[in-house]
Amino acid sequence: MATSTGGRQERKEERRQKKGGGASGGHHGREVKMQKSKDKKVSGSRARGRHADDEEETSARSLEFKELEFLSEDKIAEVLHEKLQDLSDEFVEELSAHLLRPLTRTYQEVARSVFLSSSARDGASRRKHNTEVMTRLSGLWVNINLFNKGIAYIEDQENMADLQVLLSRHLLRTLGTELVNIICSLLAEEHLMTTTDPDHLDNDGRASILAKLPSSVREPVVTLSRTLNNKTTTEFMEQADSASDQLNLSLRKADRKRERQLIFQHKNSLADELRTTKDAPIGLHLAVLLLFQGQSHCLLHAPGRCVPHLISLLQKYLPPDQHLQLLAMQQLVVKSRSKKTDADETEEAATAEDASAATGDNDPELLQCLDDVRAIALEKRAASEAS
């Protein structure tokens, strides 16, 4: 056994010497020296060409050395010895030499196929994600512009300064913040940073992302973020346009045809929701927005606390009886909410049935008023479409 192992080691050493020329490869060494001495005698373009050829050969060799290796010939021989112990050393060595090239080629082909498949899948996934994000960003920007036109319409009305501030702040704190969060998340991905879902990004998360961005990218977004606390939308709209140009976001407003389509779709959405709702406060809110849109031909992104202001604004556009109907429902909604607050305070002492009755959700007067207001808003919508 010792003799066999020693002979195997000697044969390994012989193979290494044959592959690398060994320490006694004098003839090969002399050829290199002669080649170098010949190169020194060559000048001009022939010399540059010769050196270029040498560089290409060196580069090719380096690429060969960088090829993905499966197993060395010696390692293959060791595996064969372990699995096939009855075979002679000479046969195993010949077999391992014969298997080295096809095994390496197969391994490289499989590895290349897996790499290309993974790269293509990751690339397609990234492209799809970026397309979805940019589509959402563009749609959001279009909506912000449409809602801002509604605020501009309010601005032109008398005694509506408070309503304008409420609408502006609401737009900035909702859709404006969402826009900035998406931009921050998009930039974080482009700069290979750990990102957070823009829907769950808060002020601290935005600040953390912005602090890690290059100043050329960070400054436009920081300036835009500061406008989110303003009382008007003017500066936000200007800075958003500027940031879009500097960051190549390609945020564009919708053309007139697209605007008309979006307004029509929004009006249909409000009407559909108004037809099906059984919640009185939501029904009043939807009816007021639909009436405003029919009168101004503008969209409005308004919170519930703006409803009394909008009812006041609609007074000059509605017949007195219809406006009084809106006021009556507003009063009933406020009364219903007061009852609900009282019911919450005494919830521990009341049964579930008593608490439900105390909220006023089943108040016949309120439900009848909801039907009347619903009819007013839907009839106005049908009349505006007919004209």
mmCIF file of C-alpha atoms in Angstrom:
data_model
loop_
_atom_site.group_PDB
_atom_site.id
_atom_site.type_symbol
_atom_site.label_atom_id
_atom_site.label_comp_id
_atom_site.label_asym_id
_atom_site.label_seq_id
_atom_site.Cartn_x
_atom_site.Cartn_y
_atom_site.Cartn_z
ATOM 1 C CA MET A 1 0.000 0.000 0.000
ATOM 2 C CA ALA A 2 2.843 2.418 0.825
ATOM 3 C CA THR A 3 4.497 1.597 -2.511
ATOM 4 C CA SER A 4 1.231 2.261 -4.359
ATOM 5 C CA THR A 5 0.701 5.591 -2.616
ATOM 6 C CA GLY A 6 4.289 6.645 -3.280
ATOM 7 C CA GLY A 7 3.998 5.751 -6.956
ATOM 8 C CA ARG A 8 0.791 7.736 -7.200
ATOM 9 C CA GLN A 9 2.463 10.804 -5.733
ATOM 10 C CA GLU A 10 5.380 10.449 -8.174
ATOM 11 C CA ARG A 11 3.018 10.291 -11.123
ATOM 12 C CA LYS A 12 1.165 13.402 -9.876
ATOM 13 C CA GLU A 13 4.467 15.230 -9.667
ATOM 14 C CA GLU A 14 5.355 14.132 -13.216
ATOM 15 C CA ARG A 15 2.030 15.440 -14.524
ATOM 16 C CA ARG A 16 2.606 18.790 -12.840
ATOM 17 C CA GLN A 17 6.062 19.075 -14.388
ATOM 18 C CA LYS A 18 4.693 18.212 -17.820
ATOM 19 C CA LYS A 19 1.930 20.855 -17.518
ATOM 20 C CA GLY A 20 4.070 23.700 -16.192
ATOM 21 C CA GLY A 21 7.400 22.839 -17.772
ATOM 22 C CA GLY A 22 8.805 22.003 -14.331
ATOM 23 C CA ALA A 23 11.981 23.371 -12.807
ATOM 24 C CA SER A 24 14.055 21.704 -15.525
ATOM 25 C CA GLY A 25 12.297 23.263 -18.496
ATOM 26 C CA GLY A 26 15.529 24.854 -19.715
ATOM 27 C CA HIS A 27 14.744 24.574 -23.367
ATOM 28 C CA HIS A 28 11.514 26.487 -22.917
ATOM 29 C CA GLY A 29 13.353 29.106 -20.865
ATOM 30 C CA ARG A 30 15.913 29.571 -23.593
ATOM 31 C CA GLU A 31 13.159 30.074 -26.170
ATOM 32 C CA VAL A 32 11.666 32.889 -24.094
ATOM 33 C CA LYS A 33 15.040 34.548 -23.730
ATOM 34 C CA MET A 34 15.683 34.323 -27.445
ATOM 35 C CA GLN A 35 12.261 35.749 -28.158
ATOM 36 C CA LYS A 36 12.884 38.712 -25.893
ATOM 37 C CA SER A 37 16.259 39.373 -27.437
ATOM 38 C CA LYS A 38 14.708 39.256 -30.890
ATOM 39 C CA ASP A 39 12.023 41.713 -29.827
ATOM 40 C CA LYS A 40 14.676 44.171 -28.799
ATOM 41 C CA LYS A 41 16.057 44.187 -32.348
ATOM 42 C CA VAL A 42 12.671 44.904 -33.917
ATOM 43 C CA SER A 43 11.625 48.545 -34.149
ATOM 44 C CA GLY A 44 8.813 50.730 -35.464
ATOM 45 C CA SER A 45 5.417 49.391 -36.397
ATOM 46 C CA ARG A 46 6.644 45.780 -36.371
ATOM 47 C CA ALA A 47 7.692 46.143 -32.744
ATOM 48 C CA ARG A 48 4.342 47.705 -31.746
ATOM 49 C CA GLY A 49 2.531 44.943 -33.576
ATOM 50 C CA ARG A 50 4.611 42.273 -31.872
ATOM 51 C CA HIS A 51 3.972 43.776 -28.445
ATOM 52 C CA ALA A 52 0.272 44.067 -29.216
ATOM 53 C CA ASP A 53 0.193 40.387 -30.147
ATOM 54 C CA ASP A 54 1.971 39.520 -26.921
ATOM 55 C CA GLU A 55 -0.557 41.547 -24.937
ATOM 56 C CA GLU A 56 -3.455 39.815 -26.673
ATOM 57 C CA GLU A 57 -1.916 36.430 -25.956
ATOM 58 C CA THR A 58 -1.405 37.373 -22.305
ATOM 59 C CA SER A 59 -4.986 38.615 -22.110
ATOM 60 C CA ALA A 60 -6.278 35.396 -23.666
ATOM 61 C CA ARG A 61 -4.273 33.348 -21.198
ATOM 62 C CA SER A 62 -5.621 35.365 -18.282
ATOM 63 C CA LEU A 63 -9.153 34.726 -19.534
ATOM 64 C CA GLU A 64 -8.392 31.033 -19.724
ATOM 65 C CA PHE A 65 -7.120 31.033 -16.173
ATOM 66 C CA LYS A 66 -10.308 32.820 -15.050
ATOM 67 C CA GLU A 67 -12.579 30.162 -16.540
ATOM 68 C CA LEU A 68 -14.870 28.473 -14.065
ATOM 69 C CA GLU A 69 -13.244 25.243 -12.928
ATOM 70 C CA PHE A 70 -15.263 22.189 -11.976
ATOM 71 C CA LEU A 71 -12.621 19.859 -10.501
ATOM 72 C CA SER A 72 -8.905 19.417 -11.084
ATOM 73 C CA GLU A 73 -7.631 16.256 -12.685
ATOM 74 C CA ASP A 74 -6.101 15.137 -9.388
ATOM 75 C CA LYS A 75 -9.396 15.722 -7.569
ATOM 76 C CA ILE A 76 -11.277 13.676 -10.173
ATOM 77 C CA ALA A 77 -8.739 10.892 -9.712
ATOM 78 C CA GLU A 78 -9.219 10.979 -5.944
ATOM 79 C CA VAL A 79 -13.014 10.737 -6.310
ATOM 80 C CA LEU A 80 -12.647 7.795 -8.715
ATOM 81 C CA HIS A 81 -10.300 6.029 -6.311
ATOM 82 C CA GLU A 82 -12.841 6.452 -3.517
ATOM 83 C CA LYS A 83 -15.763 5.169 -5.588
ATOM 84 C CA LEU A 84 -13.927 2.549 -7.666
ATOM 85 C CA GLN A 85 -11.287 1.059 -5.407
ATOM 86 C CA ASP A 86 -10.699 -2.058 -7.574
ATOM 87 C CA LEU A 87 -9.337 -0.032 -10.525
ATOM 88 C CA SER A 88 -5.624 0.353 -11.072
ATOM 89 C CA ASP A 89 -3.894 3.676 -10.587
ATOM 90 C CA GLU A 90 -2.906 3.879 -14.252
ATOM 91 C CA PHE A 91 -6.468 3.365 -15.453
ATOM 92 C CA VAL A 92 -7.873 5.925 -12.976
ATOM 93 C CA GLU A 93 -5.321 8.506 -14.096
ATOM 94 C CA GLU A 94 -6.151 7.982 -17.759
ATOM 95 C CA LEU A 95 -9.879 8.080 -17.011
ATOM 96 C CA SER A 96 -9.608 11.284 -14.975
ATOM 97 C CA ALA A 97 -7.592 12.941 -17.761
ATOM 98 C CA HIS A 98 -10.232 11.840 -20.266
ATOM 99 C CA LEU A 99 -13.138 13.150 -18.127
ATOM 100 C CA LEU A 100 -11.601 16.495 -17.164
ATOM 101 C CA ARG A 101 -12.485 18.441 -20.307
ATOM 102 C CA PRO A 102 -16.085 17.209 -20.905
ATOM 103 C CA LEU A 103 -16.981 17.539 -17.221
ATOM 104 C CA THR A 104 -15.576 21.079 -17.075
ATOM 105 C CA ARG A 105 -17.396 22.052 -20.275
ATOM 106 C CA THR A 106 -20.715 20.673 -19.036
ATOM 107 C CA TYR A 107 -20.301 22.393 -15.674
ATOM 108 C CA GLN A 108 -19.535 25.736 -17.345
ATOM 109 C CA GLU A 109 -22.538 25.443 -19.677
ATOM 110 C CA VAL A 110 -24.901 24.703 -16.802
ATOM 111 C CA ALA A 111 -23.444 27.532 -14.687
ATOM 112 C CA ARG A 112 -23.710 29.963 -17.611
ATOM 113 C CA SER A 113 -27.312 28.949 -18.271
ATOM 114 C CA VAL A 114 -28.269 29.437 -14.620
ATOM 115 C CA PHE A 115 -26.508 32.814 -14.477
ATOM 116 C CA LEU A 116 -28.137 34.142 -17.648
ATOM 117 C CA SER A 117 -31.562 32.909 -16.588
ATOM 118 C CA SER A 118 -31.212 34.522 -13.160
ATOM 119 C CA SER A 119 -29.906 37.787 -14.636
ATOM 120 C CA ALA A 120 -32.720 37.966 -17.170
ATOM 121 C CA ARG A 121 -35.326 37.247 -14.506
ATOM 122 C CA ASP A 122 -33.920 39.860 -12.125
ATOM 123 C CA GLY A 123 -33.608 42.416 -14.922
ATOM 124 C CA ALA A 124 -37.185 41.854 -16.091
ATOM 125 C CA SER A 125 -38.453 42.087 -12.518
ATOM 126 C CA ARG A 126 -36.590 45.358 -11.966
ATOM 127 C CA ARG A 127 -37.869 46.839 -15.219
ATOM 128 C CA LYS A 128 -41.441 45.843 -14.366
ATOM 129 C CA HIS A 129 -41.136 47.332 -10.873
ATOM 130 C CA ASN A 130 -39.651 50.600 -12.174
ATOM 131 C CA THR A 131 -42.398 50.860 -14.789
ATOM 132 C CA GLU A 132 -45.071 50.352 -12.123
ATOM 133 C CA VAL A 133 -43.494 52.959 -9.829
ATOM 134 C CA MET A 134 -43.192 55.537 -12.617
ATOM 135 C CA THR A 135 -46.790 54.877 -13.708
ATOM 136 C CA ARG A 136 -47.984 55.434 -10.154
ATOM 137 C CA LEU A 137 -45.841 58.566 -9.827
ATOM 138 C CA SER A 138 -47.117 60.032 -13.104
ATOM 139 C CA GLY A 139 -50.749 59.267 -12.235
ATOM 140 C CA LEU A 140 -50.335 60.854 -8.835
ATOM 141 C CA TRP A 141 -48.839 64.001 -10.352
ATOM 142 C CA VAL A 142 -51.728 64.267 -12.817
ATOM 143 C CA ASN A 143 -54.261 63.958 -9.980
ATOM 144 C CA ILE A 144 -52.458 66.576 -7.890
ATOM 145 C CA ASN A 145 -52.622 69.006 -10.788
ATOM 146 C CA LEU A 146 -56.335 68.347 -11.301
ATOM 147 C CA PHE A 147 -57.125 68.809 -7.603
ATOM 148 C CA ASN A 148 -55.005 71.943 -7.537
ATOM 149 C CA LYS A 149 -57.231 73.412 -10.239
ATOM 150 C CA GLY A 150 -60.165 72.893 -7.891
ATOM 151 C CA ILE A 151 -58.296 74.823 -5.203
ATOM 152 C CA ALA A 152 -57.617 77.603 -7.715
ATOM 153 C CA TYR A 153 -61.351 77.759 -8.423
ATOM 154 C CA ILE A 154 -62.022 78.125 -4.672
ATOM 155 C CA GLU A 155 -59.399 80.863 -4.492
ATOM 156 C CA ASP A 156 -61.399 82.975 -6.927
ATOM 157 C CA GLN A 157 -64.510 82.836 -4.736
ATOM 158 C CA GLU A 158 -65.267 85.460 -2.098
ATOM 159 C CA ASN A 159 -64.840 84.717 1.608
ATOM 160 C CA MET A 160 -63.309 81.305 0.949
ATOM 161 C CA ALA A 161 -59.732 81.892 2.164
ATOM 162 C CA ASP A 162 -60.149 79.494 5.089
ATOM 163 C CA LEU A 163 -61.469 76.778 2.782
ATOM 164 C CA GLN A 164 -58.533 77.282 0.425
ATOM 165 C CA VAL A 165 -56.049 76.786 3.268
ATOM 166 C CA LEU A 166 -57.835 73.632 4.463
ATOM 167 C CA LEU A 167 -57.883 72.140 0.972
ATOM 168 C CA SER A 168 -54.247 73.070 0.287
ATOM 169 C CA ARG A 169 -52.964 71.563 3.526
ATOM 170 C CA HIS A 170 -55.000 68.406 2.979
ATOM 171 C CA LEU A 171 -53.667 67.974 -0.555
ATOM 172 C CA LEU A 172 -50.056 68.509 0.550
ATOM 173 C CA ARG A 173 -50.268 66.202 3.560
ATOM 174 C CA THR A 174 -51.887 63.369 1.610
ATOM 175 C CA LEU A 175 -51.088 63.198 -2.099
ATOM 176 C CA GLY A 176 -48.147 65.615 -1.878
ATOM 177 C CA THR A 177 -46.496 63.528 0.844
ATOM 178 C CA GLU A 178 -47.189 60.353 -1.121
ATOM 179 C CA LEU A 179 -45.455 61.875 -4.164
ATOM 180 C CA VAL A 180 -42.344 62.825 -2.166
ATOM 181 C CA ASN A 181 -42.224 59.387 -0.527
ATOM 182 C CA ILE A 182 -42.316 57.621 -3.893
ATOM 183 C CA ILE A 183 -39.509 59.854 -5.204
ATOM 184 C CA CYS A 184 -37.383 59.087 -2.120
ATOM 185 C CA SER A 185 -38.002 55.353 -2.449
ATOM 186 C CA LEU A 186 -37.176 55.439 -6.164
ATOM 187 C CA LEU A 187 -33.908 57.310 -5.576
ATOM 188 C CA ALA A 188 -32.959 54.915 -2.772
ATOM 189 C CA GLU A 189 -33.344 51.969 -5.145
ATOM 190 C CA GLU A 190 -31.284 53.684 -7.838
ATOM 191 C CA HIS A 191 -28.442 54.233 -5.333
ATOM 192 C CA LEU A 192 -28.601 50.626 -4.054
ATOM 193 C CA MET A 193 -29.875 51.533 -0.599
ATOM 194 C CA THR A 194 -32.172 49.535 1.632
ATOM 195 C CA THR A 195 -35.613 50.862 0.818
ATOM 196 C CA THR A 196 -38.914 51.137 2.627
ATOM 197 C CA ASP A 197 -42.367 50.839 1.101
ATOM 198 C CA PRO A 198 -43.314 54.447 0.239
ATOM 199 C CA ASP A 199 -46.752 53.821 1.784
ATOM 200 C CA HIS A 200 -45.044 53.328 5.164
ATOM 201 C CA LEU A 201 -42.347 55.989 4.866
ATOM 202 C CA ASP A 202 -42.492 58.661 7.579
ATOM 203 C CA ASN A 203 -40.523 61.882 8.090
ATOM 204 C CA ASP A 204 -37.637 60.092 9.805
ATOM 205 C CA GLY A 205 -37.459 57.493 7.035
ATOM 206 C CA ARG A 206 -37.347 60.197 4.372
ATOM 207 C CA ALA A 207 -34.641 62.084 6.255
ATOM 208 C CA SER A 208 -32.568 58.911 6.592
ATOM 209 C CA ILE A 209 -32.733 58.235 2.846
ATOM 210 C CA LEU A 210 -32.026 61.835 1.864
ATOM 211 C CA ALA A 211 -28.983 62.028 4.159
ATOM 212 C CA LYS A 212 -27.310 59.185 2.226
ATOM 213 C CA LEU A 213 -27.938 60.579 -1.264
ATOM 214 C CA PRO A 214 -25.430 62.708 -3.212
ATOM 215 C CA SER A 215 -26.010 66.425 -2.735
ATOM 216 C CA SER A 216 -26.975 66.924 -6.390
ATOM 217 C CA VAL A 217 -29.826 64.472 -5.902
ATOM 218 C CA ARG A 218 -30.644 65.290 -2.289
ATOM 219 C CA GLU A 219 -31.114 69.068 -2.509
ATOM 220 C CA PRO A 220 -34.101 69.137 -4.923
ATOM 221 C CA VAL A 221 -35.988 66.574 -2.819
ATOM 222 C CA VAL A 222 -35.164 68.326 0.471
ATOM 223 C CA THR A 223 -36.462 71.604 -0.934
ATOM 224 C CA LEU A 224 -39.610 69.868 -2.162
ATOM 225 C CA SER A 225 -40.157 68.185 1.224
ATOM 226 C CA ARG A 226 -40.085 71.517 3.041
ATOM 227 C CA THR A 227 -43.057 72.771 1.036
ATOM 228 C CA LEU A 228 -45.310 70.022 2.447
ATOM 229 C CA ASN A 229 -45.966 72.187 5.525
ATOM 230 C CA ASN A 230 -47.074 75.259 3.575
ATOM 231 C CA LYS A 231 -50.555 76.760 3.634
ATOM 232 C CA THR A 232 -50.746 76.955 -0.154
ATOM 233 C CA THR A 233 -49.773 74.606 -2.961
ATOM 234 C CA THR A 234 -48.013 77.190 -5.138
ATOM 235 C CA GLU A 235 -44.447 76.550 -3.977
ATOM 236 C CA PHE A 236 -44.956 72.787 -3.895
ATOM 237 C CA MET A 237 -46.076 72.732 -7.530
ATOM 238 C CA GLU A 238 -43.092 74.859 -8.585
ATOM 239 C CA GLN A 239 -40.559 72.761 -6.670
ATOM 240 C CA ALA A 240 -42.074 69.510 -7.948
ATOM 241 C CA ASP A 241 -41.636 70.739 -11.530
ATOM 242 C CA SER A 242 -38.049 71.747 -10.770
ATOM 243 C CA ALA A 243 -37.217 68.441 -9.062
ATOM 244 C CA SER A 244 -38.712 66.533 -11.989
ATOM 245 C CA ASP A 245 -36.359 68.296 -14.402
ATOM 246 C CA GLN A 246 -33.276 67.885 -12.206
ATOM 247 C CA LEU A 247 -33.926 64.214 -11.432
ATOM 248 C CA ASN A 248 -35.200 63.255 -14.917
ATOM 249 C CA LEU A 249 -38.532 62.016 -13.558
ATOM 250 C CA SER A 250 -40.531 63.212 -16.581
ATOM 251 C CA LEU A 251 -43.558 64.349 -14.581
ATOM 252 C CA ARG A 252 -46.060 65.812 -17.023
ATOM 253 C CA LYS A 253 -49.556 67.234 -16.782
ATOM 254 C CA ALA A 254 -52.371 65.548 -18.653
ATOM 255 C CA ASP A 255 -53.531 67.126 -21.892
ATOM 256 C CA ARG A 256 -57.061 68.526 -22.144
ATOM 257 C CA LYS A 257 -58.524 65.368 -23.634
ATOM 258 C CA ARG A 258 -57.034 63.228 -20.875
ATOM 259 C CA GLU A 259 -58.200 65.725 -18.237
ATOM 260 C CA ARG A 260 -61.790 65.512 -19.511
ATOM 261 C CA GLN A 261 -61.616 61.719 -19.379
ATOM 262 C CA LEU A 262 -60.289 61.738 -15.806
ATOM 263 C CA ILE A 263 -62.912 64.248 -14.635
ATOM 264 C CA PHE A 264 -65.664 62.158 -16.223
ATOM 265 C CA GLN A 265 -64.325 58.972 -14.608
ATOM 266 C CA HIS A 266 -64.062 60.681 -11.234
ATOM 267 C CA LYS A 267 -67.620 61.980 -11.518
ATOM 268 C CA ASN A 268 -68.901 58.489 -12.342
ATOM 269 C CA SER A 269 -66.990 57.048 -9.398
ATOM 270 C CA LEU A 270 -68.547 59.572 -7.003
ATOM 271 C CA ALA A 271 -72.022 58.910 -8.396
ATOM 272 C CA ASP A 272 -71.667 55.124 -8.137
ATOM 273 C CA GLU A 273 -70.501 55.366 -4.534
ATOM 274 C CA LEU A 274 -73.280 57.815 -3.681
ATOM 275 C CA ARG A 275 -75.944 55.442 -5.064
ATOM 276 C CA THR A 276 -74.856 52.571 -2.851
ATOM 277 C CA THR A 277 -73.789 54.197 0.412
ATOM 278 C CA LYS A 278 -75.972 53.908 3.490
ATOM 279 C CA ASP A 279 -73.682 56.027 5.649
ATOM 280 C CA ALA A 280 -75.215 59.488 6.063
ATOM 281 C CA PRO A 281 -72.013 61.517 6.638
ATOM 282 C CA ILE A 282 -70.280 59.842 3.677
ATOM 283 C CA GLY A 283 -73.382 60.330 1.549
ATOM 284 C CA LEU A 284 -73.481 64.069 2.325
ATOM 285 C CA HIS A 285 -69.751 64.340 1.591
ATOM 286 C CA LEU A 286 -70.114 62.587 -1.780
ATOM 287 C CA ALA A 287 -73.171 64.632 -2.741
ATOM 288 C CA VAL A 288 -71.429 67.934 -1.988
ATOM 289 C CA LEU A 289 -68.335 66.930 -4.005
ATOM 290 C CA LEU A 290 -70.503 65.838 -6.929
ATOM 291 C CA LEU A 291 -72.463 69.100 -6.858
ATOM 292 C CA PHE A 292 -69.254 71.133 -6.721
ATOM 293 C CA GLN A 293 -67.743 69.226 -9.626
ATOM 294 C CA GLY A 294 -70.880 69.682 -11.710
ATOM 295 C CA GLN A 295 -70.760 73.432 -11.130
ATOM 296 C CA SER A 296 -66.999 74.101 -11.428
ATOM 297 C CA HIS A 297 -65.958 71.230 -13.760
ATOM 298 C CA CYS A 298 -63.008 70.786 -11.394
ATOM 299 C CA LEU A 299 -62.007 67.935 -9.111
ATOM 300 C CA LEU A 300 -61.668 68.492 -5.385
ATOM 301 C CA HIS A 301 -59.706 66.507 -2.800
ATOM 302 C CA ALA A 302 -61.530 67.570 0.350
ATOM 303 C CA PRO A 303 -61.691 66.143 3.892
ATOM 304 C CA GLY A 304 -65.003 65.867 5.744
ATOM 305 C CA ARG A 305 -64.444 69.038 7.762
ATOM 306 C CA CYS A 306 -64.612 71.043 4.521
ATOM 307 C CA VAL A 307 -68.220 69.981 3.851
ATOM 308 C CA PRO A 308 -69.846 72.933 5.728
ATOM 309 C CA HIS A 309 -67.653 75.388 3.776
ATOM 310 C CA LEU A 310 -68.577 73.741 0.481
ATOM 311 C CA ILE A 311 -72.283 73.835 1.330
ATOM 312 C CA SER A 312 -71.912 77.565 1.948
ATOM 313 C CA LEU A 313 -70.115 77.933 -1.400
ATOM 314 C CA LEU A 314 -72.888 76.048 -3.240
ATOM 315 C CA GLN A 315 -75.602 78.411 -1.943
ATOM 316 C CA LYS A 316 -75.366 80.771 -4.914
ATOM 317 C CA TYR A 317 -75.538 77.912 -7.421
ATOM 318 C CA LEU A 318 -78.490 75.944 -6.012
ATOM 319 C CA PRO A 319 -82.198 76.736 -5.644
ATOM 320 C CA PRO A 320 -83.022 77.810 -2.065
ATOM 321 C CA ASP A 321 -84.981 74.647 -1.252
ATOM 322 C CA GLN A 322 -82.120 72.378 -2.344
ATOM 323 C CA HIS A 323 -79.563 74.380 -0.393
ATOM 324 C CA LEU A 324 -81.800 74.217 2.674
ATOM 325 C CA GLN A 325 -81.962 70.453 2.225
ATOM 326 C CA LEU A 326 -78.157 70.278 2.375
ATOM 327 C CA LEU A 327 -78.094 72.434 5.502
ATOM 328 C CA ALA A 328 -80.769 70.278 7.151
ATOM 329 C CA MET A 329 -78.802 67.108 6.502
ATOM 330 C CA GLN A 330 -75.616 68.735 7.775
ATOM 331 C CA GLN A 331 -77.381 69.553 11.053
ATOM 332 C CA LEU A 332 -78.723 66.002 11.339
ATOM 333 C CA VAL A 333 -75.251 64.560 10.742
ATOM 334 C CA VAL A 334 -73.771 66.770 13.467
ATOM 335 C CA LYS A 335 -76.591 65.741 15.816
ATOM 336 C CA SER A 336 -76.034 62.079 14.984
ATOM 337 C CA ARG A 337 -72.323 62.354 15.728
ATOM 338 C CA SER A 338 -73.071 63.987 19.062
ATOM 339 C CA LYS A 339 -75.311 61.047 19.955
ATOM 340 C CA LYS A 340 -72.583 58.637 18.929
ATOM 341 C CA THR A 341 -70.069 60.418 21.145
ATOM 342 C CA ASP A 342 -72.447 60.177 24.099
ATOM 343 C CA ALA A 343 -73.010 56.498 23.355
ATOM 344 C CA ASP A 344 -69.259 55.859 23.350
ATOM 345 C CA GLU A 345 -68.934 57.486 26.760
ATOM 346 C CA THR A 346 -71.654 55.215 28.233
ATOM 347 C CA GLU A 347 -70.732 52.118 26.243
ATOM 348 C CA GLU A 348 -69.868 50.063 29.319
ATOM 349 C CA ALA A 349 -73.350 50.561 30.752
ATOM 350 C CA ALA A 350 -75.288 50.072 27.510
ATOM 351 C CA THR A 351 -76.050 46.906 25.614
ATOM 352 C CA ALA A 352 -74.916 46.557 22.002
ATOM 353 C CA GLU A 353 -78.487 47.081 20.788
ATOM 354 C CA ASP A 354 -78.983 50.246 22.819
ATOM 355 C CA ALA A 355 -75.627 51.629 21.655
ATOM 356 C CA SER A 356 -76.548 51.002 18.021
ATOM 357 C CA ALA A 357 -79.844 52.832 18.435
ATOM 358 C CA ALA A 358 -78.137 55.723 20.196
ATOM 359 C CA THR A 359 -75.789 56.406 17.286
ATOM 360 C CA GLY A 360 -78.657 57.529 15.102
ATOM 361 C CA ASP A 361 -77.567 55.296 12.188
ATOM 362 C CA ASN A 362 -81.155 54.067 11.850
ATOM 363 C CA ASP A 363 -82.758 57.491 12.349
ATOM 364 C CA PRO A 364 -85.647 57.578 9.807
ATOM 365 C CA GLU A 365 -85.353 61.340 9.414
ATOM 366 C CA LEU A 366 -81.632 61.094 8.637
ATOM 367 C CA LEU A 367 -82.125 58.250 6.169
ATOM 368 C CA GLN A 368 -84.924 60.166 4.403
ATOM 369 C CA CYS A 369 -82.706 63.238 4.238
ATOM 370 C CA LEU A 370 -79.935 61.125 2.717
ATOM 371 C CA ASP A 371 -82.288 59.937 -0.012
ATOM 372 C CA ASP A 372 -83.354 63.525 -0.772
ATOM 373 C CA VAL A 373 -79.763 64.817 -0.973
ATOM 374 C CA ARG A 374 -78.774 61.838 -3.084
ATOM 375 C CA ALA A 375 -81.557 62.602 -5.527
ATOM 376 C CA ILE A 376 -80.524 66.262 -5.769
ATOM 377 C CA ALA A 377 -76.882 65.424 -6.565
ATOM 378 C CA LEU A 378 -77.683 62.697 -9.099
ATOM 379 C CA GLU A 379 -80.324 64.816 -10.869
ATOM 380 C CA LYS A 380 -77.876 67.718 -11.144
ATOM 381 C CA ARG A 381 -75.279 65.366 -12.584
ATOM 382 C CA ALA A 382 -77.706 63.999 -15.173
ATOM 383 C CA ALA A 383 -78.747 67.536 -16.130
ATOM 384 C CA SER A 384 -75.142 68.692 -16.580
ATOM 385 C CA GLU A 385 -74.369 65.710 -18.816
ATOM 386 C CA ALA A 386 -77.496 66.334 -20.907
ATOM 387 C CA SER A 387 -76.462 69.933 -21.471
#
